[in-house]
Amino acid sequence: MPPSLRLLSALAFAPLAAAPAPFASAQTPAPVSAEAYRKDALTLPGLIEAQYAYPERLPGGRFPSSPQLTAQGEAVRDAASLLKYAENALTALADHHAITGSSFADSWAVVPSYADLWIERVALYWIITDVRDGSPAAEAGIRPGSRLLAVGDQPIDDAVAAFWSEIGLTSEGERAAYAARVLVAGRRDRPRDLMIETPDGSRRRLTLPNLYTTRRDRPPVESRQVDGALVIRINDALGDRATIAAFDQEMTTAPPGQTLVLDLTETPSGGNTVVARAIMGWFVDAPSAYQIHSLPAEARETGIERRWIEQVLPRPGKRHSGPVVVRVGRWTGSMGEGLAIGLHAQGALVVGRPMAGLLGAVYDLRLPNSGLVIKIPVERLYAVDGTPREQFKPQPD
């Protein structure tokens, strides 16, 4: 097996390895030396270049380094400095789907999971184009169409430039909007201080809690009857196996032929394909394609492209034949997006606002000495008609 693919196999699928010998849990792991931490840091850019599924986003296909990042990597000597470097290295990708497996108390919030404002550049201005339902921002009265003027005491353009200058990079292209969204999501250990201008020209300075302190306890699945349709809402629980039983229970209340509205507008944290396929299994009579995968790392290594189709299968005793409408929005992310394109392939109508547009399927890659996990998109994902998942557009509602 070629080196980079061997590395992918060893790192991405480490959780599936054989169980250790019975006495292994009692052994004390060997301490990690300062040099071993440094070697992990120096390994990271090459690992990203080899495995990242979107090399066209990298300048010349190379990790977007800078003198500051290089110096920081060389200076790594312990777990904390390695984690800080890894956070900065993944930030350099400007990809909301690339994160570290651990974090600091004051790390930047993960977008979109812990964000409640969607920010985009429109002409000369930073516009709030969407607000998360039921969030601190919504409760404060922020509405789409407002302009973001400042974060703290910094005008937003200055804050975006400063965000990137800390790691020696500039804010051109997609980096700018990425930074704006991260800045308004804030740091995990403190409130956010934002200045906005409403569409009528009024200016407001707001202090908002971060979403790490305001998460609400909600059941994984909720339902209600609306105008003769059964509306089932998934509450950011596509990674929870309990969602399968909860969804199945709600589906038993739907009479044959009833319209089902599946609300995925609150699924920003992704999930896993087991839960998604369990949901889709209610709506097929035979094995059916729901998405296409490709593995660019293998193509780069061998020159032979690898691409495959994933199917959803019927679930015995579970079938609903009525119309299906899927509601999506900016907080439909990752597996939520996969579920939306999968149901669309089965004939469902997907409506709402643009989705999060998260890139690909994330693999956990474990650095060899420290065990630090980084999470980056390694597979590219497509709808069954070949549309990249991140480019799928719902019908306006």
PDB file of C-alpha atoms in Angstrom, residues 144-292:
ATOM      1  CA  PRO A 144     -31.906  39.242   8.379  1.00  0.00           C
ATOM      2  CA  GLY A 145     -30.912  42.262   6.342  1.00  0.00           C
ATOM      3  CA  SER A 146     -29.132  44.018   9.193  1.00  0.00           C
ATOM      4  CA  ARG A 147     -25.536  45.117   8.669  1.00  0.00           C
ATOM      5  CA  LEU A 148     -22.722  43.947  10.906  1.00  0.00           C
ATOM      6  CA  LEU A 149     -20.628  47.017  11.733  1.00  0.00           C
ATOM      7  CA  ALA A 150     -18.219  45.972  14.475  1.00  0.00           C
ATOM      8  CA  VAL A 151     -17.079  43.194  16.777  1.00  0.00           C
ATOM      9  CA  GLY A 152     -16.212  44.752  20.112  1.00  0.00           C
ATOM     10  CA  ASP A 153     -14.546  48.061  19.369  1.00  0.00           C
ATOM     11  CA  GLN A 154     -13.171  46.961  15.995  1.00  0.00           C
ATOM     12  CA  PRO A 155     -14.921  47.715  12.702  1.00  0.00           C
ATOM     13  CA  ILE A 156     -15.694  44.380  11.103  1.00  0.00           C
ATOM     14  CA  ASP A 157     -13.242  44.820   8.202  1.00  0.00           C
ATOM     15  CA  ASP A 158     -10.446  45.532  10.687  1.00  0.00           C
ATOM     16  CA  ALA A 159     -11.486  42.564  12.832  1.00  0.00           C
ATOM     17  CA  VAL A 160     -11.436  40.228   9.826  1.00  0.00           C
ATOM     18  CA  ALA A 161      -7.992  41.457   8.776  1.00  0.00           C
ATOM     19  CA  ALA A 162      -6.681  41.065  12.344  1.00  0.00           C
ATOM     20  CA  PHE A 163      -8.116  37.540  12.579  1.00  0.00           C
ATOM     21  CA  TRP A 164      -5.961  36.447   9.658  1.00  0.00           C
ATOM     22  CA  SER A 165      -2.902  38.541  10.430  1.00  0.00           C
ATOM     23  CA  GLU A 166      -2.504  36.642  13.722  1.00  0.00           C
ATOM     24  CA  ILE A 167      -1.406  33.619  11.694  1.00  0.00           C
ATOM     25  CA  GLY A 168       0.334  35.581   8.967  1.00  0.00           C
ATOM     26  CA  LEU A 169      -2.315  35.254   6.272  1.00  0.00           C
ATOM     27  CA  THR A 170      -4.428  37.778   4.396  1.00  0.00           C
ATOM     28  CA  SER A 171      -8.202  37.875   4.203  1.00  0.00           C
ATOM     29  CA  GLU A 172      -8.798  37.512   0.492  1.00  0.00           C
ATOM     30  CA  GLY A 173     -11.421  35.255  -1.055  1.00  0.00           C
ATOM     31  CA  GLU A 174     -13.410  32.864   1.100  1.00  0.00           C
ATOM     32  CA  ARG A 175     -11.267  33.609   4.123  1.00  0.00           C
ATOM     33  CA  ALA A 176     -13.046  36.899   4.771  1.00  0.00           C
ATOM     34  CA  ALA A 177     -16.559  35.492   5.149  1.00  0.00           C
ATOM     35  CA  TYR A 178     -15.216  32.530   7.127  1.00  0.00           C
ATOM     36  CA  ALA A 179     -13.600  34.906   9.619  1.00  0.00           C
ATOM     37  CA  ALA A 180     -16.678  37.112   9.882  1.00  0.00           C
ATOM     38  CA  ARG A 181     -18.846  34.131  10.802  1.00  0.00           C
ATOM     39  CA  VAL A 182     -16.331  32.868  13.361  1.00  0.00           C
ATOM     40  CA  LEU A 183     -15.936  36.318  14.907  1.00  0.00           C
ATOM     41  CA  VAL A 184     -19.671  36.808  15.465  1.00  0.00           C
ATOM     42  CA  ALA A 185     -19.953  33.296  16.925  1.00  0.00           C
ATOM     43  CA  GLY A 186     -17.269  34.395  19.383  1.00  0.00           C
ATOM     44  CA  ARG A 187     -15.031  32.628  21.839  1.00  0.00           C
ATOM     45  CA  ARG A 188     -16.478  29.856  23.940  1.00  0.00           C
ATOM     46  CA  ASP A 189     -15.787  31.360  27.346  1.00  0.00           C
ATOM     47  CA  ARG A 190     -17.246  34.852  26.981  1.00  0.00           C
ATOM     48  CA  PRO A 191     -20.207  36.865  25.695  1.00  0.00           C
ATOM     49  CA  ARG A 192     -20.179  38.519  22.289  1.00  0.00           C
ATOM     50  CA  ASP A 193     -20.111  42.271  21.759  1.00  0.00           C
ATOM     51  CA  LEU A 194     -21.572  43.260  18.384  1.00  0.00           C
ATOM     52  CA  MET A 195     -22.581  46.495  16.684  1.00  0.00           C
ATOM     53  CA  ILE A 196     -25.264  46.204  14.032  1.00  0.00           C
ATOM     54  CA  GLU A 197     -27.275  48.543  11.847  1.00  0.00           C
ATOM     55  CA  THR A 198     -30.894  47.564  11.221  1.00  0.00           C
ATOM     56  CA  PRO A 199     -32.474  47.966   7.784  1.00  0.00           C
ATOM     57  CA  ASP A 200     -34.093  51.241   8.912  1.00  0.00           C
ATOM     58  CA  GLY A 201     -30.660  52.712   9.719  1.00  0.00           C
ATOM     59  CA  SER A 202     -30.776  52.388  13.530  1.00  0.00           C
ATOM     60  CA  ARG A 203     -27.568  51.288  15.235  1.00  0.00           C
ATOM     61  CA  ARG A 204     -27.546  48.853  18.138  1.00  0.00           C
ATOM     62  CA  ARG A 205     -24.710  47.596  20.308  1.00  0.00           C
ATOM     63  CA  LEU A 206     -25.552  44.178  21.712  1.00  0.00           C
ATOM     64  CA  THR A 207     -24.028  41.827  24.238  1.00  0.00           C
ATOM     65  CA  LEU A 208     -25.039  38.256  23.441  1.00  0.00           C
ATOM     66  CA  PRO A 209     -24.194  35.047  25.294  1.00  0.00           C
ATOM     67  CA  ASN A 210     -22.269  32.457  23.348  1.00  0.00           C
ATOM     68  CA  LEU A 211     -24.133  29.290  22.443  1.00  0.00           C
ATOM     69  CA  TYR A 212     -21.916  27.092  24.624  1.00  0.00           C
ATOM     70  CA  THR A 213     -23.803  28.505  27.636  1.00  0.00           C
ATOM     71  CA  THR A 214     -27.320  28.550  26.173  1.00  0.00           C
ATOM     72  CA  ARG A 215     -27.882  25.081  24.759  1.00  0.00           C
ATOM     73  CA  ARG A 216     -31.434  23.940  25.423  1.00  0.00           C
ATOM     74  CA  ASP A 217     -32.454  20.431  26.414  1.00  0.00           C
ATOM     75  CA  ARG A 218     -34.814  19.193  23.725  1.00  0.00           C
ATOM     76  CA  PRO A 219     -35.963  15.748  22.664  1.00  0.00           C
ATOM     77  CA  PRO A 220     -34.177  14.409  19.593  1.00  0.00           C
ATOM     78  CA  VAL A 221     -37.447  14.340  17.650  1.00  0.00           C
ATOM     79  CA  GLU A 222     -40.638  16.385  17.960  1.00  0.00           C
ATOM     80  CA  SER A 223     -43.813  16.288  15.898  1.00  0.00           C
ATOM     81  CA  ARG A 224     -47.038  18.220  15.366  1.00  0.00           C
ATOM     82  CA  GLN A 225     -49.960  18.239  12.978  1.00  0.00           C
ATOM     83  CA  VAL A 226     -50.165  21.292  10.709  1.00  0.00           C
ATOM     84  CA  ASP A 227     -52.868  21.698   8.042  1.00  0.00           C
ATOM     85  CA  GLY A 228     -53.261  17.962   7.658  1.00  0.00           C
ATOM     86  CA  ALA A 229     -49.517  17.260   7.435  1.00  0.00           C
ATOM     87  CA  LEU A 230     -47.343  15.554  10.025  1.00  0.00           C
ATOM     88  CA  VAL A 231     -44.371  17.823  10.767  1.00  0.00           C
ATOM     89  CA  ILE A 232     -41.405  15.983  12.314  1.00  0.00           C
ATOM     90  CA  ARG A 233     -38.498  18.095  13.535  1.00  0.00           C
ATOM     91  CA  ILE A 234     -35.027  16.687  14.221  1.00  0.00           C
ATOM     92  CA  ASN A 235     -33.323  18.657  16.990  1.00  0.00           C
ATOM     93  CA  ASP A 236     -29.616  18.414  16.103  1.00  0.00           C
ATOM     94  CA  ALA A 237     -29.673  14.698  16.847  1.00  0.00           C
ATOM     95  CA  LEU A 238     -28.611  12.972  13.614  1.00  0.00           C
ATOM     96  CA  GLY A 239     -25.601  11.525  15.436  1.00  0.00           C
ATOM     97  CA  ASP A 240     -27.698   9.943  18.197  1.00  0.00           C
ATOM     98  CA  ARG A 241     -28.834   6.342  17.652  1.00  0.00           C
ATOM     99  CA  ALA A 242     -31.810   7.085  19.946  1.00  0.00           C
ATOM    100  CA  THR A 243     -33.131   9.294  17.145  1.00  0.00           C
ATOM    101  CA  ILE A 244     -33.942   6.179  15.114  1.00  0.00           C
ATOM    102  CA  ALA A 245     -36.423   4.821  17.676  1.00  0.00           C
ATOM    103  CA  ALA A 246     -37.846   8.289  18.305  1.00  0.00           C
ATOM    104  CA  PHE A 247     -38.402   8.889  14.587  1.00  0.00           C
ATOM    105  CA  ASP A 248     -39.930   5.443  14.151  1.00  0.00           C
ATOM    106  CA  GLN A 249     -42.363   6.177  16.965  1.00  0.00           C
ATOM    107  CA  GLU A 250     -43.491   9.438  15.402  1.00  0.00           C
ATOM    108  CA  MET A 251     -43.933   7.768  12.021  1.00  0.00           C
ATOM    109  CA  THR A 252     -46.402   5.268  13.511  1.00  0.00           C
ATOM    110  CA  THR A 253     -48.804   8.185  13.965  1.00  0.00           C
ATOM    111  CA  ALA A 254     -48.867   8.992  10.217  1.00  0.00           C
ATOM    112  CA  PRO A 255     -51.789   7.399   8.362  1.00  0.00           C
ATOM    113  CA  PRO A 256     -51.074   6.034   4.872  1.00  0.00           C
ATOM    114  CA  GLY A 257     -50.768   8.772   2.271  1.00  0.00           C
ATOM    115  CA  GLN A 258     -50.403  11.652   4.741  1.00  0.00           C
ATOM    116  CA  THR A 259     -47.999  14.439   3.773  1.00  0.00           C
ATOM    117  CA  LEU A 260     -44.848  14.369   5.894  1.00  0.00           C
ATOM    118  CA  VAL A 261     -42.822  17.534   6.474  1.00  0.00           C
ATOM    119  CA  LEU A 262     -39.348  16.709   7.775  1.00  0.00           C
ATOM    120  CA  ASP A 263     -37.861  19.793   9.431  1.00  0.00           C
ATOM    121  CA  LEU A 264     -34.039  19.708   9.247  1.00  0.00           C
ATOM    122  CA  THR A 265     -33.510  23.399   9.963  1.00  0.00           C
ATOM    123  CA  GLU A 266     -31.888  22.603  13.330  1.00  0.00           C
ATOM    124  CA  THR A 267     -29.308  19.946  12.380  1.00  0.00           C
ATOM    125  CA  PRO A 268     -26.039  21.937  12.220  1.00  0.00           C
ATOM    126  CA  SER A 269     -23.797  19.411  13.948  1.00  0.00           C
ATOM    127  CA  GLY A 270     -24.087  16.695  11.366  1.00  0.00           C
ATOM    128  CA  GLY A 271     -24.391  13.097  12.492  1.00  0.00           C
ATOM    129  CA  ASN A 272     -23.891   9.701  10.944  1.00  0.00           C
ATOM    130  CA  THR A 273     -25.209   7.826   7.974  1.00  0.00           C
ATOM    131  CA  VAL A 274     -26.762   5.066  10.104  1.00  0.00           C
ATOM    132  CA  VAL A 275     -29.355   7.474  11.488  1.00  0.00           C
ATOM    133  CA  ALA A 276     -29.899   9.120   8.109  1.00  0.00           C
ATOM    134  CA  ARG A 277     -30.382   5.785   6.333  1.00  0.00           C
ATOM    135  CA  ALA A 278     -32.809   4.647   9.037  1.00  0.00           C
ATOM    136  CA  ILE A 279     -34.932   7.739   8.356  1.00  0.00           C
ATOM    137  CA  MET A 280     -34.730   7.389   4.571  1.00  0.00           C
ATOM    138  CA  GLY A 281     -35.555   3.693   4.818  1.00  0.00           C
ATOM    139  CA  TRP A 282     -39.176   4.634   5.518  1.00  0.00           C
ATOM    140  CA  PHE A 283     -39.553   6.061   2.020  1.00  0.00           C
ATOM    141  CA  VAL A 284     -38.121   3.442  -0.361  1.00  0.00           C
ATOM    142  CA  ASP A 285     -39.392   0.108  -1.679  1.00  0.00           C
ATOM    143  CA  ALA A 286     -36.061  -1.124  -3.037  1.00  0.00           C
ATOM    144  CA  PRO A 287     -32.354  -0.354  -2.631  1.00  0.00           C
ATOM    145  CA  SER A 288     -31.920   3.213  -3.873  1.00  0.00           C
ATOM    146  CA  ALA A 289     -28.936   5.480  -4.385  1.00  0.00           C
ATOM    147  CA  TYR A 290     -28.828   8.465  -2.086  1.00  0.00           C
ATOM    148  CA  GLN A 291     -25.360   9.976  -2.491  1.00  0.00           C
ATOM    149  CA  ILE A 292     -22.057   9.571  -4.297  1.00  0.00           C
TER     150      ILE A 292
END
